[in-house]
GROMACS .gro file of C-alpha atoms in nm:
model
  185
    1MET     CA    1  -0.004  -0.015  -0.009
    2ASP     CA    2   0.146   0.329  -0.115
    3GLY     CA    3  -0.094   0.586   0.158
    4THR     CA    4  -0.486   0.621  -0.017
    5GLY     CA    5  -0.533   0.300   0.156
    6ARG     CA    6  -0.572   0.050  -0.190
    7PRO     CA    7  -0.232  -0.166  -0.311
    8GLY     CA    8  -0.201  -0.162  -0.587
    9ASP     CA    9  -0.296   0.289  -0.605
   10PRO     CA   10  -0.013   0.468  -0.777
   11GLY     CA   11  -0.038   0.721  -0.521
   12TRP     CA   12  -0.088   1.034  -0.611
   13HIS     CA   13   0.019   1.362  -0.431
   14GLY     CA   14   0.025   1.676  -0.349
   15THR     CA   15  -0.185   1.923  -0.279
   16THR     CA   16  -0.215   2.188  -0.020
   17ILE     CA   17  -0.463   2.383   0.057
   18LEU     CA   18  -0.417   2.695   0.254
   19CYS     CA   19  -0.760   2.958   0.400
   20VAL     CA   20  -0.641   3.199   0.621
   21ARG     CA   21  -0.934   3.452   0.806
   22LYS     CA   22  -0.716   3.801   0.873
   23GLU     CA   23  -0.924   4.191   1.002
   24GLY     CA   24  -1.234   4.102   0.721
   25LYS     CA   25  -1.106   3.907   0.468
   26VAL     CA   26  -1.051   3.535   0.384
   27ALA     CA   27  -0.745   3.464   0.176
   28MET     CA   28  -0.742   3.048   0.010
   29ALA     CA   29  -0.445   2.949  -0.173
   30GLY     CA   30  -0.342   2.649  -0.340
   31ASP     CA   31  -0.056   2.558  -0.497
   32GLY     CA   32  -0.040   2.379  -0.852
   33GLN     CA   33   0.226   2.035  -0.804
   34VAL     CA   34  -0.002   1.677  -0.850
   35SER     CA   35   0.227   1.427  -0.834
   36LEU     CA   36   0.212   1.020  -0.927
   37GLY     CA   37   0.484   0.877  -0.648
   38GLN     CA   38   0.810   1.045  -0.683
   39THR     CA   39   0.682   1.188  -1.009
   40VAL     CA   40   0.543   1.549  -1.079
   41VAL     CA   41   0.311   1.479  -1.328
   42LYS     CA   42   0.227   1.860  -1.397
   43ALA     CA   43   0.325   2.170  -1.219
   44ASN     CA   44   0.049   2.514  -1.217
   45ALA     CA   45  -0.318   2.295  -1.116
   46ARG     CA   46  -0.538   2.493  -0.983
   47LYS     CA   47  -0.678   2.349  -0.702
   48VAL     CA   48  -0.818   2.675  -0.581
   49ARG     CA   49  -1.166   2.835  -0.773
   50ARG     CA   50  -1.481   3.076  -0.690
   51ILE     CA   51  -1.787   2.956  -0.719
   52GLY     CA   52  -2.111   3.046  -0.581
   53GLY     CA   53  -2.138   3.354  -0.805
   54GLY     CA   54  -1.795   3.498  -0.683
   55ALA     CA   55  -1.893   3.479  -0.329
   56VAL     CA   56  -1.708   3.173  -0.223
   57LEU     CA   57  -1.378   3.033  -0.214
   58ALA     CA   58  -1.339   2.650  -0.271
   59GLY     CA   59  -1.029   2.466  -0.226
   60PHE     CA   60  -1.007   2.057  -0.258
   61ALA     CA   61  -0.700   1.817  -0.201
   62GLY     CA   62  -0.767   1.451  -0.335
   63ALA     CA   63  -0.825   1.284  -0.693
   64THR     CA   64  -0.945   1.567  -0.896
   65ALA     CA   65  -1.235   1.423  -1.072
   66ASP     CA   66  -1.404   1.306  -0.725
   67ALA     CA   67  -1.249   1.690  -0.605
   68PHE     CA   68  -1.457   1.837  -0.997
   69THR     CA   69  -1.711   1.605  -0.820
   70LEU     CA   70  -1.835   1.689  -0.573
   71LEU     CA   71  -1.732   2.119  -0.664
   72GLU     CA   72  -2.039   2.090  -0.870
   73ARG     CA   73  -2.305   1.964  -0.635
   74LEU     CA   74  -2.170   2.246  -0.387
   75GLU     CA   75  -2.238   2.501  -0.666
   76ALA     CA   76  -2.611   2.307  -0.660
   77LYS     CA   77  -2.600   2.336  -0.330
   78LEU     CA   78  -2.537   2.673  -0.349
   79GLU     CA   79  -2.800   2.795  -0.590
   80ARG     CA   80  -3.044   2.632  -0.386
   81PHE     CA   81  -2.935   2.780  -0.052
   82PRO     CA   82  -2.785   3.081  -0.183
   83GLY     CA   83  -2.601   3.268   0.076
   84GLN     CA   84  -2.616   3.004   0.366
   85LEU     CA   85  -2.288   2.831   0.269
   86GLU     CA   86  -2.275   2.613   0.603
   87ARG     CA   87  -2.650   2.486   0.493
   88ALA     CA   88  -2.498   2.445   0.144
   89CYS     CA   89  -2.178   2.232   0.310
   90VAL     CA   90  -2.409   1.980   0.556
   91GLU     CA   91  -2.651   1.880   0.261
   92LEU     CA   92  -2.305   1.828   0.077
   93ALA     CA   93  -2.235   1.658   0.330
   94LYS     CA   94  -2.486   1.451   0.404
   95ASP     CA   95  -2.514   1.390   0.052
   96TRP     CA   96  -2.164   1.317  -0.020
   97ARG     CA   97  -2.208   1.008   0.306
   98THR     CA   98  -2.514   0.872   0.237
   99ASP     CA   99  -2.504   0.786  -0.141
  100ARG     CA  100  -2.345   0.477  -0.260
  101TYR     CA  101  -2.168   0.644  -0.568
  102LEU     CA  102  -2.079   0.936  -0.423
  103ARG     CA  103  -1.923   0.732  -0.043
  104ARG     CA  104  -1.618   0.597  -0.270
  105LEU     CA  105  -1.493   0.984  -0.353
  106GLU     CA  106  -1.167   1.138  -0.166
  107ALA     CA  107  -1.142   1.421  -0.198
  108MET     CA  108  -1.138   1.667   0.111
  109MET     CA  109  -1.288   2.069   0.083
  110ALA     CA  110  -1.194   2.401   0.166
  111VAL     CA  111  -1.500   2.652   0.115
  112ALA     CA  112  -1.564   2.982   0.246
  113ASP     CA  113  -1.752   3.288   0.172
  114LYS     CA  114  -1.686   3.661   0.351
  115GLY     CA  115  -1.878   3.542   0.757
  116ARG     CA  116  -1.674   3.222   0.749
  117SER     CA  117  -1.495   2.879   0.642
  118PHE     CA  118  -1.553   2.535   0.713
  119VAL     CA  119  -1.356   2.171   0.586
  120VAL     CA  120  -1.606   1.941   0.413
  121THR     CA  121  -1.543   1.590   0.382
  122GLY     CA  122  -1.630   1.265   0.300
  123ASN     CA  123  -1.714   1.102   0.683
  124GLY     CA  124  -2.015   1.379   0.670
  125ASP     CA  125  -1.757   1.610   0.861
  126VAL     CA  126  -1.822   2.014   0.818
  127LEU     CA  127  -1.587   2.127   1.085
  128GLU     CA  128  -1.581   2.566   1.108
  129PRO     CA  129  -1.174   2.619   1.224
  130GLU     CA  130  -1.216   2.853   1.525
  131ASP     CA  131  -0.890   3.055   1.512
  132GLY     CA  132  -1.050   3.070   1.042
  133ILE     CA  133  -0.738   2.888   0.892
  134ILE     CA  134  -0.750   2.599   0.733
  135GLY     CA  135  -0.495   2.394   0.615
  136ILE     CA  136  -0.581   2.027   0.383
  137GLY     CA  137  -0.403   1.824   0.197
  138SER     CA  138   0.018   1.698   0.180
  139GLY     CA  139   0.114   1.959   0.307
  140GLY     CA  140  -0.196   2.115   0.486
  141ASN     CA  141  -0.051   2.070   0.746
  142TYR     CA  142   0.314   2.284   0.755
  143ALA     CA  143   0.092   2.558   0.581
  144LEU     CA  144  -0.182   2.546   0.883
  145ALA     CA  145   0.169   2.543   1.154
  146ALA     CA  146   0.346   2.882   0.945
  147ALA     CA  147   0.015   3.103   0.943
  148ARG     CA  148  -0.094   3.024   1.330
  149ALA     CA  149   0.305   3.171   1.337
  150LEU     CA  150   0.233   3.438   1.055
  151ILE     CA  151  -0.155   3.550   1.225
  152ASP     CA  152  -0.004   3.846   1.483
  153ARG     CA  153   0.181   4.021   1.246
  154ASP     CA  154   0.099   4.375   1.151
  155ASP     CA  155   0.268   4.365   0.850
  156MET     CA  156   0.084   4.125   0.672
  157ASP     CA  157  -0.262   4.150   0.534
  158ALA     CA  158  -0.475   3.773   0.501
  159GLU     CA  159  -0.351   3.742   0.108
  160ALA     CA  160   0.040   3.789   0.211
  161LEU     CA  161  -0.033   3.510   0.520
  162VAL     CA  162  -0.140   3.281   0.299
  163ARG     CA  163   0.127   3.346   0.005
  164ARG     CA  164   0.452   3.368   0.312
  165ALA     CA  165   0.286   3.003   0.481
  166MET     CA  166   0.313   2.842   0.126
  167ALA     CA  167   0.644   2.892   0.037
  168ILE     CA  168   0.762   2.765   0.457
  169ALA     CA  169   0.445   2.451   0.324
  170GLY     CA  170   0.663   2.469   0.021
  171GLU     CA  171   1.014   2.495   0.199
  172ILE     CA  172   0.941   2.117   0.418
  173CYS     CA  173   0.625   1.923   0.179
  174VAL     CA  174   0.799   1.806  -0.137
  175TYR     CA  175   0.459   1.760  -0.271
  176THR     CA  176   0.379   2.109  -0.215
  177ASN     CA  177   0.512   2.401  -0.501
  178ASP     CA  178   0.568   2.764  -0.541
  179ARG     CA  179   0.327   2.809  -0.881
  180LEU     CA  180   0.020   2.885  -0.554
  181THR     CA  181  -0.346   3.030  -0.723
  182VAL     CA  182  -0.506   3.314  -0.505
  183GLU     CA  183  -0.815   3.422  -0.468
  184THR     CA  184  -0.976   3.665  -0.204
  185LEU     CA  185  -1.254   3.818  -0.053
   0.00000   0.00000   0.00000
């Protein structure tokens, strides 16, 4: 086994997503690296997107096709429950946990709007971090630790903070590169 939990799976790695709230702003960054085993197969993947008419930031870690399926489902939930990110996330998590097809999807999402941030998982979890900082993916814990260390710096806004924290994560995690996509609200 290679860490994905499936014997013979080639071992796709390579995502770091970081979301930070600071001074009324939210910034989300994702690196561009996708690796297969020890080989970088793509260096400029776009893993952070605006959805919900541009009012929601979404970043994903895990299998790309699975993540796109979940992004589409979340967008549909946001159309059904406009302006209600928490409700849309809870409804997605319910579907993800109970639908036979969706249960097999291997991905994790970080989502944020102007007011709140959530991690949504296939276990049915919708988690809101108390400090407004989310890190997911292979290098997520490195980026999370760096962001927590930098959060009190007065000379950094949310965007500068995610850029610096992602740079630190990229120096530590071999599955994280410096080709960032950064979105802010």
